[in-house]
């Protein structure tokens, strides 16, 4: 046995990760349900490094040095369970199975527990960066037994993206923690994309810019505080011309956004944890609305009411949008990091948020300059109550708040939907409010259901005898 790592599931992500390992000098055992994929990889990229071709699971497992390390790169759900079962039957105590797919973290918790009983280590690793990242350096979020990270960590760190000499890979915590943080990463990715989309919409419909001109704005933004992978590729997508019509490609793509599930999972989990991830939720719902094509067709003629005037100072409005985007983005990340803290507390994972910010600086889809500031914020105060309270972000929001309000107000007056910008601003205003209308909600709840309330001036729970003499009693 001579392979340091085995990869099973050789679709694009699996192939590229296998090649990445090989290019870093590791001997890689290859396995795929149909051998044709294995052979295609070897024929095209066999000279990337040292590969071991295998056909059966037994051969595959026998090709691996101990403790055996196998990375599964198959579809999340049942296919993953099927491969785990096959592998587990052929492996020995102390061996390590790594699931690199976008698995639901509760599945990972279940799988880890059941494999632990059989003496095997199971590592649920979130891997971000798409096809390109898989080949040239992804961000890797492995969760699972700490002991297994000793045998596995160096291998994963060697193929991860590196920022300032630090690998974008670190042990996240036990069982489902790696897949949980990857899920929230994707939720933030949804929010980020939605906010960029709203900025684009405003340029298009409030300022009347064409795609090329909007691309120029994003390119310029990418040289400042907003520097990030998503802003960079936004400019590229907007600049792309359609070969068939010669118009910008974005103008011939159907405006119905799809999703595979991780954003939705983030929101479901946030609902269970009671964390208001409003930015992420609006992003998920905005995709759903865009995809409601029949309803949208039926609603197309609905009245807008009297609309306001378009902005006359394009330069000022552009700067307003930039600041609104930045502030809303801070809110989305703040909410995502809150959810990670809540998940970590719920499951006892001890996730270090500064570590996450560190490994998200490179390789992943949400990589951005910005993550350096988040890392600094959590380094300075690991218990920070909210990212928006970190001095740097507080300053950025406070200096952009007028712009943020102008953008939301202008969009509203022009009938341009900005659920991301608007809900983030409402979240901000809600968080900083002196008195929320929740007092009334509590009164209503007590009225119809005797659900009780607390008082601002004495401890304990109280109830008003609403259908009686309306005196107050201690509940
Ligand atoms: C990543 C991406 C990746 C995938 C998304 C797409 O981090 O590399 O997030 O995991 O591209 O899951 O998600 P949707 O299809 O739901 O947009």
Coordinates of C-alpha atoms in Angstrom, one line a residue, residues 35-467:
X35 CA -14.1 2.9 -14.0
X36 CA -14.6 5.0 -17.1
X37 CA -14.3 8.2 -15.1
X38 CA -11.2 7.0 -13.4
X39 CA -9.6 6.1 -16.7
X40 CA -10.7 9.5 -18.2
X41 CA -9.0 11.3 -15.4
X42 CA -5.8 9.3 -15.8
X43 CA -5.8 9.7 -19.5
X44 CA -6.1 13.5 -19.3
X45 CA -4.3 14.3 -16.2
X46 CA -2.3 11.2 -15.2
X47 CA 0.9 13.2 -15.3
X48 CA -0.2 15.6 -12.6
X49 CA 1.4 13.3 -10.1
X50 CA 1.3 9.8 -8.7
X51 CA -2.1 8.1 -8.9
X52 CA -3.1 4.5 -8.1
X53 CA -5.9 3.2 -10.4
X54 CA -8.3 0.9 -8.6
X55 CA -11.6 -0.7 -9.7
X56 CA -13.2 -2.2 -6.6
X57 CA -13.6 -0.8 -3.1
X58 CA -11.4 -3.7 -1.7
X59 CA -8.6 -2.8 -4.1
X60 CA -9.0 0.9 -3.3
X61 CA -8.8 0.4 0.4
X62 CA -5.9 -2.0 0.0
X63 CA -4.0 0.7 -1.9
X64 CA -4.0 3.0 1.2
X65 CA -1.3 3.5 3.9
X66 CA -2.6 3.3 7.5
X67 CA -4.4 5.0 9.0
X68 CA -6.3 4.9 5.7
X69 CA -7.7 8.2 4.6
X70 CA -10.5 8.3 2.1
X71 CA -12.2 11.4 0.8
X72 CA -15.8 10.9 -0.5
X73 CA -16.9 13.3 -3.2
X74 CA -20.3 12.1 -4.1
X75 CA -23.8 13.6 -4.1
X76 CA -25.1 14.6 -0.6
X77 CA -27.8 12.3 0.8
X78 CA -28.3 8.6 0.0
X79 CA -25.4 8.2 -2.3
X80 CA -23.1 9.3 0.5
X81 CA -24.6 6.8 2.9
X82 CA -24.2 4.0 0.3
X83 CA -20.5 4.8 -0.2
X84 CA -19.8 5.1 3.5
X85 CA -21.4 1.7 4.1
X86 CA -19.3 0.1 1.5
X87 CA -16.1 1.7 2.7
X88 CA -16.7 1.0 6.4
X89 CA -17.1 -2.7 5.6
X90 CA -13.7 -2.8 4.1
X91 CA -11.8 -0.5 6.5
X92 CA -10.3 -1.0 10.0
X93 CA -10.5 0.8 13.3
X94 CA -8.5 4.0 13.3
X95 CA -9.1 4.6 9.5
X96 CA -10.6 7.9 8.5
X97 CA -13.5 8.6 6.2
X98 CA -13.9 12.2 5.0
X99 CA -17.1 13.5 3.4
X100 CA -16.2 16.5 1.3
X101 CA -19.7 17.1 -0.1
X102 CA -22.3 19.7 0.9
X103 CA -23.8 17.3 3.5
X104 CA -26.6 18.4 5.9
X105 CA -24.8 18.8 9.3
X106 CA -27.4 16.6 11.1
X107 CA -26.6 13.8 8.7
X108 CA -22.9 14.3 9.5
X109 CA -23.7 14.1 13.3
X110 CA -25.5 10.8 12.7
X111 CA -22.8 9.3 10.5
X112 CA -20.0 10.3 12.9
X113 CA -21.8 8.7 15.8
X114 CA -22.5 5.5 13.9
X115 CA -18.9 5.2 12.6
X116 CA -17.4 6.0 15.9
X117 CA -19.2 2.9 17.3
X118 CA -17.4 0.9 14.7
X119 CA -14.0 2.4 15.6
X120 CA -13.8 4.5 12.5
X121 CA -13.1 8.3 12.3
X122 CA -15.6 10.3 10.3
X123 CA -14.8 13.8 9.2
X124 CA -17.4 16.0 7.7
X125 CA -15.4 18.6 5.7
X126 CA -17.0 21.6 4.1
X127 CA -15.1 22.4 1.0
X128 CA -15.6 25.7 -0.8
X129 CA -14.2 27.3 -3.9
X130 CA -16.0 25.6 -6.7
X131 CA -14.2 23.7 -9.4
X132 CA -11.3 26.1 -9.7
X133 CA -10.8 26.2 -5.9
X134 CA -10.8 22.4 -5.7
X135 CA -7.9 22.3 -8.2
X136 CA -5.9 25.2 -7.1
X137 CA -6.7 25.6 -3.4
X138 CA -10.1 25.5 -1.7
X139 CA -11.1 26.7 1.7
X140 CA -11.6 23.5 3.8
X141 CA -13.7 23.3 7.0
X142 CA -13.1 19.8 8.5
X143 CA -15.2 18.8 11.5
X144 CA -14.8 15.5 13.4
X145 CA -12.6 13.8 16.0
X146 CA -9.6 15.9 17.0
X147 CA -7.3 12.9 16.9
X148 CA -8.1 12.3 13.3
X149 CA -7.0 15.8 12.4
X150 CA -3.4 14.9 13.4
X151 CA -3.2 12.3 10.6
X152 CA -5.4 14.3 8.2
X153 CA -4.7 18.0 8.8
X154 CA -1.3 18.3 7.2
X155 CA -2.6 16.6 4.1
X156 CA -5.6 18.9 3.8
X157 CA -3.7 22.0 4.7
X158 CA -1.2 21.3 1.9
X159 CA -3.8 21.5 -0.8
X160 CA -5.8 24.4 0.7
X161 CA -5.6 28.0 -0.4
X162 CA -2.9 29.9 1.5
X163 CA -3.2 33.5 2.6
X164 CA -0.1 35.2 4.0
X165 CA 1.4 31.8 4.5
X166 CA -1.6 30.5 6.5
X167 CA -3.6 27.6 5.1
X168 CA -7.3 28.1 4.6
X169 CA -8.0 25.0 6.6
X170 CA -8.3 24.3 10.2
X171 CA -10.0 21.8 12.5
X172 CA -13.5 23.4 13.2
X173 CA -14.8 21.2 16.0
X174 CA -16.5 17.8 16.6
X175 CA -18.9 15.9 14.4
X176 CA -21.2 18.1 12.3
X177 CA -19.4 21.4 12.9
X178 CA -17.5 21.5 9.6
X179 CA -20.6 21.0 7.5
X180 CA -22.6 23.4 9.7
X181 CA -20.1 26.3 9.1
X182 CA -20.0 25.4 5.4
X183 CA -23.8 25.6 5.3
X184 CA -23.7 29.1 6.9
X185 CA -20.9 30.1 4.6
X186 CA -23.3 29.3 1.7
X187 CA -26.0 31.2 3.4
X188 CA -23.7 34.3 3.6
X189 CA -22.8 33.6 -0.1
X190 CA -26.5 33.8 -1.0
X191 CA -26.9 37.1 1.0
X192 CA -23.7 38.6 -0.6
X193 CA -25.0 37.6 -4.1
X194 CA -28.4 39.1 -3.4
X195 CA -27.0 42.4 -2.3
X196 CA -24.7 42.6 -5.3
X197 CA -27.8 41.8 -7.4
X198 CA -29.8 44.6 -5.8
X199 CA -26.9 47.1 -6.5
X200 CA -26.9 45.9 -10.1
X201 CA -30.7 46.4 -10.3
X202 CA -30.4 50.0 -9.0
X203 CA -27.7 50.9 -11.5
X204 CA -29.8 49.4 -14.3
X205 CA -33.2 50.8 -13.4
X206 CA -32.5 53.9 -11.2
X207 CA -29.5 55.2 -13.2
X208 CA -30.2 53.5 -16.5
X209 CA -26.7 52.1 -16.9
X210 CA -26.0 49.3 -19.3
X211 CA -24.2 46.1 -18.3
X212 CA -20.8 47.3 -19.5
X213 CA -21.0 50.5 -17.4
X214 CA -22.1 48.6 -14.3
X215 CA -19.2 46.2 -14.8
X216 CA -16.9 49.2 -14.7
X217 CA -18.4 50.2 -11.4
X218 CA -17.9 46.8 -9.9
X219 CA -14.3 46.7 -11.2
X220 CA -13.6 50.0 -9.5
X221 CA -15.2 48.8 -6.2
X222 CA -13.1 45.7 -6.3
X223 CA -10.0 47.9 -5.8
X224 CA -11.4 49.2 -2.5
X225 CA -13.1 48.0 0.7
X226 CA -15.5 45.7 -1.2
X227 CA -12.6 43.7 -2.8
X228 CA -13.9 40.2 -3.1
X229 CA -14.2 37.2 -5.4
X230 CA -18.0 37.8 -5.9
X231 CA -17.5 41.5 -6.8
X232 CA -14.7 40.5 -9.2
X233 CA -16.7 37.8 -11.0
X234 CA -19.8 40.1 -11.1
X235 CA -17.8 42.4 -13.3
X236 CA -16.8 39.5 -15.5
X237 CA -20.3 38.2 -15.8
X238 CA -21.6 41.6 -16.7
X239 CA -19.0 42.2 -19.3
X240 CA -19.7 38.9 -21.1
X241 CA -21.3 39.2 -24.5
X242 CA -23.7 36.7 -25.8
X243 CA -22.3 35.0 -29.0
X244 CA -25.7 34.5 -30.5
X245 CA -27.2 38.0 -30.1
X246 CA -24.1 40.2 -29.4
X247 CA -25.9 41.7 -26.4
X248 CA -24.7 41.3 -22.8
X249 CA -25.2 37.7 -21.8
X250 CA -26.9 38.8 -18.5
X251 CA -29.7 40.3 -20.7
X252 CA -30.5 37.0 -22.2
X253 CA -30.3 34.8 -19.1
X254 CA -33.7 33.9 -17.6
X255 CA -34.2 35.9 -14.4
X256 CA -35.2 32.9 -12.2
X257 CA -32.5 31.9 -9.7
X258 CA -32.1 28.3 -8.7
X259 CA -30.7 26.8 -5.5
X260 CA -29.5 23.4 -4.4
X261 CA -30.4 23.7 -0.8
X262 CA -27.7 25.0 1.5
X263 CA -29.1 28.5 1.8
X264 CA -32.5 27.1 2.6
X265 CA -30.9 24.8 5.3
X266 CA -29.2 27.8 6.8
X267 CA -32.5 29.6 7.3
X268 CA -34.2 26.4 8.6
X269 CA -31.5 26.0 11.2
X270 CA -31.6 29.7 12.1
X271 CA -35.3 29.4 12.7
X272 CA -34.7 26.5 15.1
X273 CA -31.9 28.3 16.8
X274 CA -33.9 31.5 17.0
X275 CA -31.2 33.6 15.3
X276 CA -32.5 36.4 13.0
X277 CA -30.5 35.8 9.8
X278 CA -32.8 38.3 7.9
X279 CA -30.3 39.0 5.2
X280 CA -29.8 35.3 4.3
X281 CA -33.5 34.6 4.6
X282 CA -34.4 37.5 2.2
X283 CA -31.8 36.2 -0.2
X284 CA -33.3 32.7 -0.2
X285 CA -36.8 34.1 -0.6
X286 CA -35.7 36.4 -3.3
X287 CA -34.5 33.4 -5.3
X288 CA -37.8 31.7 -4.7
X289 CA -39.8 34.8 -5.8
X290 CA -37.7 35.1 -9.0
X291 CA -38.5 31.4 -9.7
X292 CA -42.2 31.8 -9.2
X293 CA -42.5 32.4 -13.0
X294 CA -46.3 31.8 -13.4
X295 CA -47.2 34.2 -10.5
X296 CA -44.8 36.8 -11.8
X297 CA -46.3 36.6 -15.3
X298 CA -49.8 37.0 -13.8
X299 CA -48.7 39.9 -11.7
X300 CA -46.8 41.8 -14.3
X301 CA -49.4 44.5 -15.0
X302 CA -50.0 45.4 -11.3
X303 CA -49.9 49.1 -10.5
X304 CA -46.8 50.7 -9.1
X305 CA -48.5 53.7 -7.7
X306 CA -47.0 57.1 -8.1
X307 CA -43.2 56.8 -8.4
X308 CA -40.6 59.2 -7.3
X309 CA -37.9 60.9 -9.4
X310 CA -34.7 59.1 -10.4
X311 CA -31.5 60.3 -8.8
X312 CA -29.9 63.2 -10.6
X313 CA -26.5 63.0 -9.2
X314 CA -25.2 59.7 -10.5
X315 CA -21.8 59.9 -8.8
X316 CA -23.5 60.5 -5.4
X317 CA -26.0 57.7 -5.9
X318 CA -23.2 55.3 -6.9
X319 CA -21.3 56.1 -3.7
X320 CA -24.6 55.7 -1.7
X321 CA -25.1 52.2 -3.3
X322 CA -21.5 51.3 -2.4
X323 CA -21.9 52.3 1.2
X324 CA -25.3 50.6 1.4
X325 CA -23.8 47.4 0.0
X326 CA -21.0 47.5 2.5
X327 CA -23.2 48.1 5.5
X328 CA -25.7 45.4 4.4
X329 CA -22.9 43.0 3.9
X330 CA -21.6 43.6 7.4
X331 CA -25.1 42.8 8.7
X332 CA -25.3 39.6 6.6
X333 CA -21.9 38.4 8.0
X334 CA -22.8 39.5 11.5
X335 CA -26.0 37.4 11.4
X336 CA -24.1 34.4 9.9
X337 CA -21.5 34.6 12.6
X338 CA -24.2 34.9 15.2
X339 CA -25.8 31.7 13.8
X340 CA -22.4 29.9 14.0
X341 CA -22.1 31.0 17.7
X342 CA -25.6 29.7 18.4
X343 CA -25.0 26.4 16.6
X344 CA -21.7 26.0 18.4
X345 CA -23.3 26.6 21.8
X346 CA -26.3 24.3 21.0
X347 CA -24.1 21.4 19.9
X348 CA -21.1 22.1 22.2
X349 CA -18.6 22.5 19.3
X350 CA -16.5 25.4 20.6
X351 CA -16.1 26.9 17.2
X352 CA -13.6 29.8 17.2
X353 CA -15.0 32.5 15.0
X354 CA -11.7 34.2 14.4
X355 CA -10.4 30.9 12.9
X356 CA -13.3 30.8 10.5
X357 CA -12.7 34.3 9.3
X358 CA -9.1 33.3 8.8
X359 CA -9.8 30.3 6.6
X360 CA -12.5 32.2 4.6
X361 CA -10.0 34.8 3.5
X362 CA -8.9 32.6 0.6
X363 CA -10.2 29.8 -1.5
X364 CA -13.9 30.1 -0.8
X365 CA -16.6 31.8 -2.7
X366 CA -17.1 34.5 -0.1
X367 CA -13.4 35.3 0.2
X368 CA -12.9 39.0 0.6
X369 CA -10.5 41.6 2.1
X370 CA -13.2 42.2 4.6
X371 CA -12.6 38.8 6.2
X372 CA -9.3 40.2 7.6
X373 CA -11.3 42.8 9.4
X374 CA -13.6 40.2 10.8
X375 CA -10.7 38.1 12.0
X376 CA -9.2 41.2 13.7
X377 CA -12.6 41.9 15.4
X378 CA -12.9 38.4 16.8
X379 CA -9.2 38.2 17.8
X380 CA -9.7 41.4 19.7
X381 CA -12.8 40.2 21.4
X382 CA -13.8 36.5 20.9
X383 CA -17.1 37.2 22.7
X384 CA -18.0 40.2 20.6
X385 CA -21.9 40.5 21.0
X386 CA -22.2 41.4 17.3
X387 CA -19.8 42.0 14.5
X388 CA -21.5 45.4 13.9
X389 CA -20.2 46.5 17.3
X390 CA -16.6 46.0 16.4
X391 CA -15.0 49.5 16.2
X392 CA -14.0 49.1 12.5
X393 CA -17.5 47.9 11.3
X394 CA -19.3 50.3 13.6
X395 CA -17.4 53.2 12.0
X396 CA -18.1 51.9 8.5
X397 CA -21.8 51.6 9.1
X398 CA -22.1 54.9 11.0
X399 CA -20.3 56.7 8.2
X400 CA -22.5 55.0 5.6
X401 CA -25.8 55.1 7.3
X402 CA -27.2 58.2 5.5
X403 CA -26.3 56.6 2.2
X404 CA -28.0 53.4 3.3
X405 CA -31.2 55.2 4.1
X406 CA -31.1 57.2 0.9
X407 CA -30.7 54.0 -1.2
X408 CA -33.6 52.2 0.5
X409 CA -35.8 55.3 0.3
X410 CA -35.0 55.9 -3.3
X411 CA -35.5 52.3 -4.3
X412 CA -38.8 52.3 -2.5
X413 CA -39.9 55.4 -4.3
X414 CA -38.9 54.0 -7.6
X415 CA -40.6 50.6 -7.0
X416 CA -37.3 48.7 -7.2
X417 CA -37.3 45.7 -4.8
X418 CA -34.3 45.8 -2.4
X419 CA -35.2 43.1 0.2
X420 CA -31.6 42.7 1.2
X421 CA -30.7 46.4 1.7
X422 CA -34.0 47.2 3.3
X423 CA -34.2 44.2 5.7
X424 CA -30.6 44.7 6.8
X425 CA -31.3 48.4 7.5
X426 CA -34.4 47.4 9.5
X427 CA -32.3 44.8 11.4
X428 CA -29.8 47.5 12.2
X429 CA -32.5 49.9 13.3
X430 CA -34.2 47.1 15.3
X431 CA -31.0 46.2 17.1
X432 CA -30.1 49.7 18.1
X433 CA -33.7 50.7 19.1
X434 CA -34.4 52.0 22.6
X435 CA -37.9 50.5 22.8
X436 CA -39.3 48.0 20.3
X437 CA -43.0 47.3 19.7
X438 CA -42.4 43.9 21.2
X439 CA -44.0 45.3 24.4
X440 CA -47.3 45.5 22.6
X441 CA -46.8 42.0 21.2
X442 CA -46.4 40.7 24.8
X443 CA -49.5 42.6 25.9
X444 CA -51.5 41.0 23.1
X445 CA -50.2 37.6 23.9
X446 CA -51.2 38.1 27.5
X447 CA -54.6 39.3 26.4
X448 CA -55.6 36.4 24.3
X449 CA -53.6 33.6 25.8
X450 CA -52.5 34.6 29.3
X451 CA -48.9 34.1 28.2
X452 CA -47.6 36.6 30.8
X453 CA -45.1 39.4 30.5
X454 CA -42.2 40.9 32.3
X455 CA -42.2 44.5 33.7
X456 CA -39.5 47.1 33.3
X457 CA -39.6 47.9 37.0
X458 CA -39.9 44.6 38.9
X459 CA -38.6 41.1 38.4
X460 CA -40.9 38.1 37.7
X461 CA -43.8 37.3 35.4
X462 CA -47.1 39.1 35.4
X463 CA -50.6 38.6 34.0
X464 CA -53.4 41.1 33.6
X465 CA -56.9 39.8 34.3
X466 CA -58.1 41.0 30.9
X467 CA -61.6 39.5 31.1

